[in-house]
Short mmCIF file of C-alpha atoms and ligand atoms in Angstrom, two decimals:
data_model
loop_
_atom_site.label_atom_id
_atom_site.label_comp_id
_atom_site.label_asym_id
_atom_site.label_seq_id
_atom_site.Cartn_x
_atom_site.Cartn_y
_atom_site.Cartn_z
CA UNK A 300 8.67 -26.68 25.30
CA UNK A 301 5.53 -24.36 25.77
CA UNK A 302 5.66 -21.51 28.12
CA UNK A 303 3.51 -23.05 30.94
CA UNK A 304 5.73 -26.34 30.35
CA UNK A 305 9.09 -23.84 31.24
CA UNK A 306 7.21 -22.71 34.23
CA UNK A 307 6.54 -25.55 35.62
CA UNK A 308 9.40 -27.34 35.25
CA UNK A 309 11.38 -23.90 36.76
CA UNK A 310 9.33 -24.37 39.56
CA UNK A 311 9.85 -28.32 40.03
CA UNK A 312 12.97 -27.69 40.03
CA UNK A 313 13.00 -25.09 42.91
CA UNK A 314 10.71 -27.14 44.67
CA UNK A 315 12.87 -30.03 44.49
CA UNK A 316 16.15 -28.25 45.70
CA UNK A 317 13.97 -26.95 48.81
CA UNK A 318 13.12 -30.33 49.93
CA UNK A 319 16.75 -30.94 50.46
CA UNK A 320 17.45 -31.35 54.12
CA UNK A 321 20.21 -29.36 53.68
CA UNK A 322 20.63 -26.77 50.27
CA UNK A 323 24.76 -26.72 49.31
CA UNK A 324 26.37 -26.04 46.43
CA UNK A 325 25.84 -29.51 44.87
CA UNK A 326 22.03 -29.26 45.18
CA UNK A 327 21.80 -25.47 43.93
CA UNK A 328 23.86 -26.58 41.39
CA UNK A 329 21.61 -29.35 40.43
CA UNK A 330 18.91 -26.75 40.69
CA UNK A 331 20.35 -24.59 38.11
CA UNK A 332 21.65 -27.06 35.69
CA UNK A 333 17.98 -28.45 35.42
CA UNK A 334 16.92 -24.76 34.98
CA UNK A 335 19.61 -24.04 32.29
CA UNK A 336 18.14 -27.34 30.79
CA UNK A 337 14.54 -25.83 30.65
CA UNK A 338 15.28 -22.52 29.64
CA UNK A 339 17.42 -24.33 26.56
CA UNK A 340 14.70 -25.91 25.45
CA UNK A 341 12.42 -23.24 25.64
CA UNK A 342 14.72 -21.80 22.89
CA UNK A 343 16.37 -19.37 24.99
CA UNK A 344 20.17 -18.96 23.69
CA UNK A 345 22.83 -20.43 25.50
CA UNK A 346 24.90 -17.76 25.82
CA UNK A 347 21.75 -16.32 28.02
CA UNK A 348 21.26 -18.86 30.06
CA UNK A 349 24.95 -19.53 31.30
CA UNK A 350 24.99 -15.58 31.76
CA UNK A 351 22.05 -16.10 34.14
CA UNK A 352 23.59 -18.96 35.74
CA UNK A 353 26.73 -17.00 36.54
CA UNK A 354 24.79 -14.76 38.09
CA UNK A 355 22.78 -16.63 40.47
CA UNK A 356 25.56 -18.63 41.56
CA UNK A 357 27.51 -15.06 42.37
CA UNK A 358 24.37 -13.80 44.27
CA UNK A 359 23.89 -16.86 46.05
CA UNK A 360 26.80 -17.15 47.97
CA UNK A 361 25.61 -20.51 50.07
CA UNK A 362 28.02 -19.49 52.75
CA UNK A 363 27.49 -16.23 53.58
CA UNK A 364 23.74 -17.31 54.01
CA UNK A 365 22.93 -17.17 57.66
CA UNK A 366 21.23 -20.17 59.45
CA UNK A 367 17.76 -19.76 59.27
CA UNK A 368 17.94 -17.47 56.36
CA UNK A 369 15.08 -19.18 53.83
CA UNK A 370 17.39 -20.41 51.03
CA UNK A 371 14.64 -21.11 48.87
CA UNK A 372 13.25 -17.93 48.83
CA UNK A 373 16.28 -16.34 48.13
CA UNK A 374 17.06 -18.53 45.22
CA UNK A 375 13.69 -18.36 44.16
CA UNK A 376 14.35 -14.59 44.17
CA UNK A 377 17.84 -14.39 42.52
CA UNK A 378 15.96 -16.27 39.46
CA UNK A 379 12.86 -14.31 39.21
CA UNK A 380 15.19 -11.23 39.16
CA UNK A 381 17.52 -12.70 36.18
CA UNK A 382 14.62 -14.06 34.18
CA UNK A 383 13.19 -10.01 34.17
CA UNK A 384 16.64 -9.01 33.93
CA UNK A 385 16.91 -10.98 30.43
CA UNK A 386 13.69 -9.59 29.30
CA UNK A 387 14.25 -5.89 30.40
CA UNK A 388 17.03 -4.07 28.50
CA UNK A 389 16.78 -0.75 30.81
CA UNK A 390 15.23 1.65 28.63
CA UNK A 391 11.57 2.00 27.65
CA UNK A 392 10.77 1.70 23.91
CA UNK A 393 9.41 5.11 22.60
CA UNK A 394 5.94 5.61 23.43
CA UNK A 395 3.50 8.02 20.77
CA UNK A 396 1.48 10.89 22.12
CA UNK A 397 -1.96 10.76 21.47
CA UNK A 398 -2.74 13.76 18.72
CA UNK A 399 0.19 14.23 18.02
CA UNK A 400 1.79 12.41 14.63
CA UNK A 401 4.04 9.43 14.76
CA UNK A 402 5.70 7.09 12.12
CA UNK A 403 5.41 3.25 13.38
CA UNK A 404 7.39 1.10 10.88
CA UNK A 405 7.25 -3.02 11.27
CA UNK A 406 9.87 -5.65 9.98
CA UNK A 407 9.91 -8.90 10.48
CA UNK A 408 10.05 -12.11 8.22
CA UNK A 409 7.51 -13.10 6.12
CA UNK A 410 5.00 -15.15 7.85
CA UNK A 411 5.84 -13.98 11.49
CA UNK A 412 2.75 -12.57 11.80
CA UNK A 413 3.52 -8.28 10.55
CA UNK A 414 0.62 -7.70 8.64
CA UNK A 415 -1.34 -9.31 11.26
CA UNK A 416 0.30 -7.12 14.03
CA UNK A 417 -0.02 -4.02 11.93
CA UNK A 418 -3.44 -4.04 12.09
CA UNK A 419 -4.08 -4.99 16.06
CA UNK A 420 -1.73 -2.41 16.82
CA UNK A 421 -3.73 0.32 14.91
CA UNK A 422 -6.85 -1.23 16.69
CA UNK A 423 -6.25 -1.23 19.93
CA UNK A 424 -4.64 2.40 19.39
CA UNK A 425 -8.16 3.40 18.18
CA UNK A 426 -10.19 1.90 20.70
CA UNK A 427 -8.39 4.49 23.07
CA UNK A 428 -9.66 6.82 21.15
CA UNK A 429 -5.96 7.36 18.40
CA UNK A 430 -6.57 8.19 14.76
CA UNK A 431 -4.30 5.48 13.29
CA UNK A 432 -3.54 5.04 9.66
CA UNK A 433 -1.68 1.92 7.54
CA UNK A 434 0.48 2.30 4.98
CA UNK A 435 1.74 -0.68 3.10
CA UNK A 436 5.24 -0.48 1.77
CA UNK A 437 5.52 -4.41 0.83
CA UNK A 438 5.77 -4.55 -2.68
CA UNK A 439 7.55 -7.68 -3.44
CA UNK A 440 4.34 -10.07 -1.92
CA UNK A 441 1.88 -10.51 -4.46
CA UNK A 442 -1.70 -10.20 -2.22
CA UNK A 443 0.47 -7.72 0.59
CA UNK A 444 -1.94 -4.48 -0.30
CA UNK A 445 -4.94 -6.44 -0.28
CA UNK A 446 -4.18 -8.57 2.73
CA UNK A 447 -3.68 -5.40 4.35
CA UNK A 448 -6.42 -3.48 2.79
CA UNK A 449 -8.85 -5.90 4.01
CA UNK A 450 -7.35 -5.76 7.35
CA UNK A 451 -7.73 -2.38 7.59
CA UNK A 452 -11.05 -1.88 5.92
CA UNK A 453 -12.47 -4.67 8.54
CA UNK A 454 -10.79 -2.44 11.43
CA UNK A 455 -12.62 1.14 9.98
CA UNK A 456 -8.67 1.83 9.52
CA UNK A 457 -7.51 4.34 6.50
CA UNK A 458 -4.58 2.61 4.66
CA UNK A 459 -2.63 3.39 2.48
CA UNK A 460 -1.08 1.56 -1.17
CA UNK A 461 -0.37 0.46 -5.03
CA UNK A 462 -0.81 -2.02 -7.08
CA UNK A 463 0.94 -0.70 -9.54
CA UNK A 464 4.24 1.21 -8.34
CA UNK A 465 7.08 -1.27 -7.33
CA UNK A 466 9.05 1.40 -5.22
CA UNK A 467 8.32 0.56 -1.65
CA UNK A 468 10.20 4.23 -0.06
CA UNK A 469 7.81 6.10 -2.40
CA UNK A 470 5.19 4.20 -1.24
CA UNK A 471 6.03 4.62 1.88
CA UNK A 472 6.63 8.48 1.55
CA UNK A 473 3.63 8.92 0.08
CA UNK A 474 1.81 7.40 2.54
CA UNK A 475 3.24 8.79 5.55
CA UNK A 476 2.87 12.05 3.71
CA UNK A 477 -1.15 11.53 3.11
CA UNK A 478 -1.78 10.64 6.85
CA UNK A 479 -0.14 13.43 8.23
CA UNK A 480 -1.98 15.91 6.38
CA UNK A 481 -4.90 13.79 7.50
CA UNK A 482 -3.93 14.47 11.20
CA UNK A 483 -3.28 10.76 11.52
CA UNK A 484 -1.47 10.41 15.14
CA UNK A 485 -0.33 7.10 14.48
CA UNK A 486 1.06 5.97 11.18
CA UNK A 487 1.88 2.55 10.68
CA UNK A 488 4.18 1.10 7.75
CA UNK A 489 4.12 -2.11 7.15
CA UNK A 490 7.28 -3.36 4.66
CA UNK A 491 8.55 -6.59 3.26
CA UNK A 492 9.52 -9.81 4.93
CA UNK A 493 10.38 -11.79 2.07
CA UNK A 494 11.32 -15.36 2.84
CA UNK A 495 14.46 -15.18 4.07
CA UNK A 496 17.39 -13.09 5.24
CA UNK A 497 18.58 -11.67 2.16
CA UNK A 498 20.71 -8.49 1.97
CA UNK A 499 18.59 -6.57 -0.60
CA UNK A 500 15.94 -7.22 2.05
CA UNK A 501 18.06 -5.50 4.70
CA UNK A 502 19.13 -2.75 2.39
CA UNK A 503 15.06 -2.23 1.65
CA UNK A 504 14.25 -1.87 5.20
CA UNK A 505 17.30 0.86 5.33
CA UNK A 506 16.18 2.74 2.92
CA UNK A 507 12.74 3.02 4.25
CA UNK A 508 13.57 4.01 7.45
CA UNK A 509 15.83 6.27 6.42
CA UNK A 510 13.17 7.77 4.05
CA UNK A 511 10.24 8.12 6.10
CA UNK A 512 12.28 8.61 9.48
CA UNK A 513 10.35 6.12 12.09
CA UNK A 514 9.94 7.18 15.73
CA UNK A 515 9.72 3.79 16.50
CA UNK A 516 10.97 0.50 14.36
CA UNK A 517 9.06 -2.33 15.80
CA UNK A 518 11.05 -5.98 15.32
CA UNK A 519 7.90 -8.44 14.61
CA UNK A 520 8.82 -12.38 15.42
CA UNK A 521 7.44 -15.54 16.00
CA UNK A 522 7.66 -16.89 18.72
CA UNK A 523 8.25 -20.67 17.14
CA UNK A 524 11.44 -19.77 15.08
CA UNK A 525 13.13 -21.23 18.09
CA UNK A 526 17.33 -20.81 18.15
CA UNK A 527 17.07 -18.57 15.34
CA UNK A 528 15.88 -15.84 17.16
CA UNK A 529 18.68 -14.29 18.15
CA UNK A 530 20.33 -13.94 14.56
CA UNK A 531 17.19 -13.38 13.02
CA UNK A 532 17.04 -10.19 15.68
CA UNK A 533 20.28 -9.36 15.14
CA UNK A 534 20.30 -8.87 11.36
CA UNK A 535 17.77 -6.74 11.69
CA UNK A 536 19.10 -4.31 14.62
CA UNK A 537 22.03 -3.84 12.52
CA UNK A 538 20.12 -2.37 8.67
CA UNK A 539 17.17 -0.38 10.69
CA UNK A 540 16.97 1.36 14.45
CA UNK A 541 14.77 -1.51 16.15
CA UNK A 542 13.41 0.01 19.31
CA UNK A 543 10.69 -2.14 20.56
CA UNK A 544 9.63 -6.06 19.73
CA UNK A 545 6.57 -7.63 19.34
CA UNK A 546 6.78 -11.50 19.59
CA UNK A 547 3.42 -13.25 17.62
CA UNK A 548 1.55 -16.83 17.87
CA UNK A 549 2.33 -16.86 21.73
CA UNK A 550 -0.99 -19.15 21.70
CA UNK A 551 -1.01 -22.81 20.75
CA UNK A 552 2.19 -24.16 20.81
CA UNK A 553 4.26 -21.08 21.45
CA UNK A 554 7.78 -21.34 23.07
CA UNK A 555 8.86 -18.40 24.93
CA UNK A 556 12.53 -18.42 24.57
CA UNK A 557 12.54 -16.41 21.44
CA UNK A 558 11.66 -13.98 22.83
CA UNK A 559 14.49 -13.49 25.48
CA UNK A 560 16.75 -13.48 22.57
CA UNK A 561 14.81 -11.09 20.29
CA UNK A 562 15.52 -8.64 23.90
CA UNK A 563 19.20 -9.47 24.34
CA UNK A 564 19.81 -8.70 20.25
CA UNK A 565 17.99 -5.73 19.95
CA UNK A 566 18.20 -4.58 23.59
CA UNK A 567 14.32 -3.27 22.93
CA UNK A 568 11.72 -4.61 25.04
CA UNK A 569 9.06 -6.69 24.02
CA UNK A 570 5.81 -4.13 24.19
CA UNK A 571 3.17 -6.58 22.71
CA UNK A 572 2.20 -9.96 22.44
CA UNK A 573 -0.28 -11.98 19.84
CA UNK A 574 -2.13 -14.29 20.83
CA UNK A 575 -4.15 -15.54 18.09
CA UNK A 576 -5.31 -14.47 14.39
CA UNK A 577 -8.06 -12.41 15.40
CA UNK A 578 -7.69 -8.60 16.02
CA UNK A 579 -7.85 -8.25 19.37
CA UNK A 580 -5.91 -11.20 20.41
CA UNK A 581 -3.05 -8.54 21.36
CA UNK A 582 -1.71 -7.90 24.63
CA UNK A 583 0.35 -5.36 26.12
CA UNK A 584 3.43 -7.02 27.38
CA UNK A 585 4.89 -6.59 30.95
CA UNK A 586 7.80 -8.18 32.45
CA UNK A 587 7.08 -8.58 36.02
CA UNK A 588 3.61 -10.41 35.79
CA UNK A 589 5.09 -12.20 32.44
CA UNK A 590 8.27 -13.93 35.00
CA UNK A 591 6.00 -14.15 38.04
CA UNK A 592 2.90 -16.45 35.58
CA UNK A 593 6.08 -18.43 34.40
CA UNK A 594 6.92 -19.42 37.00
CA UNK A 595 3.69 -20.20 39.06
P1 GDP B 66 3.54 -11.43 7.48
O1 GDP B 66 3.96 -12.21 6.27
O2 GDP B 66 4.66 -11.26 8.45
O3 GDP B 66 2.86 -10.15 7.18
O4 GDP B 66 2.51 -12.36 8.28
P2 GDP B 66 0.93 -12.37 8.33
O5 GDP B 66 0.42 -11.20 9.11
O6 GDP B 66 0.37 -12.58 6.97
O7 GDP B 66 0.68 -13.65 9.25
C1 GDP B 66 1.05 -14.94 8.86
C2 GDP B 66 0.07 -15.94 9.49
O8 GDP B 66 0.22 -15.93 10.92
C3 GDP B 66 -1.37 -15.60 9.22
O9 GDP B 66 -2.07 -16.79 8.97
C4 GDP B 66 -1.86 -14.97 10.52
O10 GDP B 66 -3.23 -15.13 10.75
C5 GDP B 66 -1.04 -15.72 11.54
N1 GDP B 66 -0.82 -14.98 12.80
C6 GDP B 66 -0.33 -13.75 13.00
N2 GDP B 66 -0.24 -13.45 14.30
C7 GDP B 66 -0.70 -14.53 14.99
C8 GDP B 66 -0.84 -14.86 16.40
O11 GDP B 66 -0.54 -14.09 17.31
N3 GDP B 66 -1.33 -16.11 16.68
C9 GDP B 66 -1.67 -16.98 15.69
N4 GDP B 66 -2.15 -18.17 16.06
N5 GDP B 66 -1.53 -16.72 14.39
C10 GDP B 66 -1.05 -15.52 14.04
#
């Protein structure tokens, strides 16, 4: 189900328990169960959504509602308030200093969009005025370097890379090393996603990070892998520091859900979104208007 789809039927759902002549537990229940359905097929895990449900139900108390009290708006309320709850772990991701250097490093899978995000992350960093820099530490992709040599070159971005060494932490190091003799205030490594979840990549991403030390680790996903999110996520939290997320292809046919779960397993909030292929089809991501467009 798309986004707009989720909101909608959220909202139908609210709208439907307020035409009740009278709201009790059977039609809040209703209410919710129809919600839990949306959010579930919006991707969002299950454990999630009967965590939000439990909490509604204990913040609505029907009963201790006064007469006259607006029901609706209460409920309406409680939900808005666990839907940014789910998508706000507490704690801001780390945020660079203009002139000052830090060390960005991606991960993600191949094909959720990293490259792609390396590259409008650097851009919209410059067009505020940041000297950003890309290093590319994927050396298992054939095409990687020039993917994101091109990228960068079309950007006016320095980057950074090898055809020839196969040793993505000295790639890495050497790049990170380059830039900040450059004065580079943003350095951005980009490493490999591979195909799938294998251990060497985990151990790869590891040794990177531990190499080049990241200020941030930014958890790239897209936002159609659907249920596998929240593994996906997971794996990753537990080789390399995630601190932020960035959830990619939000346009089109995008399901939300994902993204709830990439929060939950990596309790980072999502800081970005992309929106399409192009470079500046990247928004900054913010909970509050996010929840409140969902859900109309
Ligand atoms: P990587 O393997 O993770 O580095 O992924 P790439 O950056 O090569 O992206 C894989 C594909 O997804 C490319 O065709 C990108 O153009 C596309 N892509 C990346 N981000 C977005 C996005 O936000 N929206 C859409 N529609 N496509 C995207």
């Amino acid at each position: 189900m798309v986004l707009a789809e989720l909101g909608g039927r959220i909202s139908r759902a609210i709208q439907h328990m307020s035409n009740a002549t009278i709201i009790d537990e059977k039609v809040l229940n209703e209410c919710l169960n129809e919600i839990t359905r949306a959010l579930l097929s919006s991707d969002v895990q299950f454990q999630l959504v009967r965590d939000m449900q439990k909490n509604i139900k204990a913040i609505v108390n029907l009963e201790d509602l006064a007469a006259g009290h607006n029901k609706r708006r209460i409920i309406q309320q409680a939900i808005f308030n666990e839907l940014c709850k789910m998508l706000d772990p507490g704690k801001p991701a780390f945020t660079p200093k203009k002139g000052k250097p830090s060390i960005i490093m991606f991960v993600g899978l191949q094909g959720s969009g990293k490259t792609t995000t390396c590259t409008k992350y650097a851009y919209y960093h410059q067009k505020k005025g940041w000297k950003p820099a890309l290093v590319c530490a994927d050396t298992f992709r054939a095409g990687a370097f020039d993917q994101l040599k091109q990228n960068a070159t079309k950007a006016k971005i320095p980057f950074y890379g090898s055809y020839t060494e196969s040793d993505p932490v000295k790639i890495a190091v050497e790049g990170v090393e380059t830039f900040k003799k450059e004065n580079c205030d943003l350095i951005i490594v980009d490493t490999s996603g591979r195909h799938k979840q294998e251990a060497a990549l985990f151990e790869e991403m590891r040794q990177v990070s531990e190499a080049t030390k990241p200020d941030l680790v930014i958890f790239v996903m897209d936002s159609s892998i659907g249920q596998a999110a929240f593994d996906q996520a997971q794996a990753f939290k537990q080789s390399v520091p995630v601190g932020a997320v960035i959830v990619t292809k939000m346009d089109g046919h995008a399901k939300g859900g994902g993204a709830l779960s990439a929060v939950a397993a990596t309790k980072s909030p999502v800081i970005f979104i992309g929106t399409g292929e192009h470079m500046d089809e990247f928004e900054v991501f913010d909970v509050k208007p996010f929840v409140s467009r969902l859900l109309g």
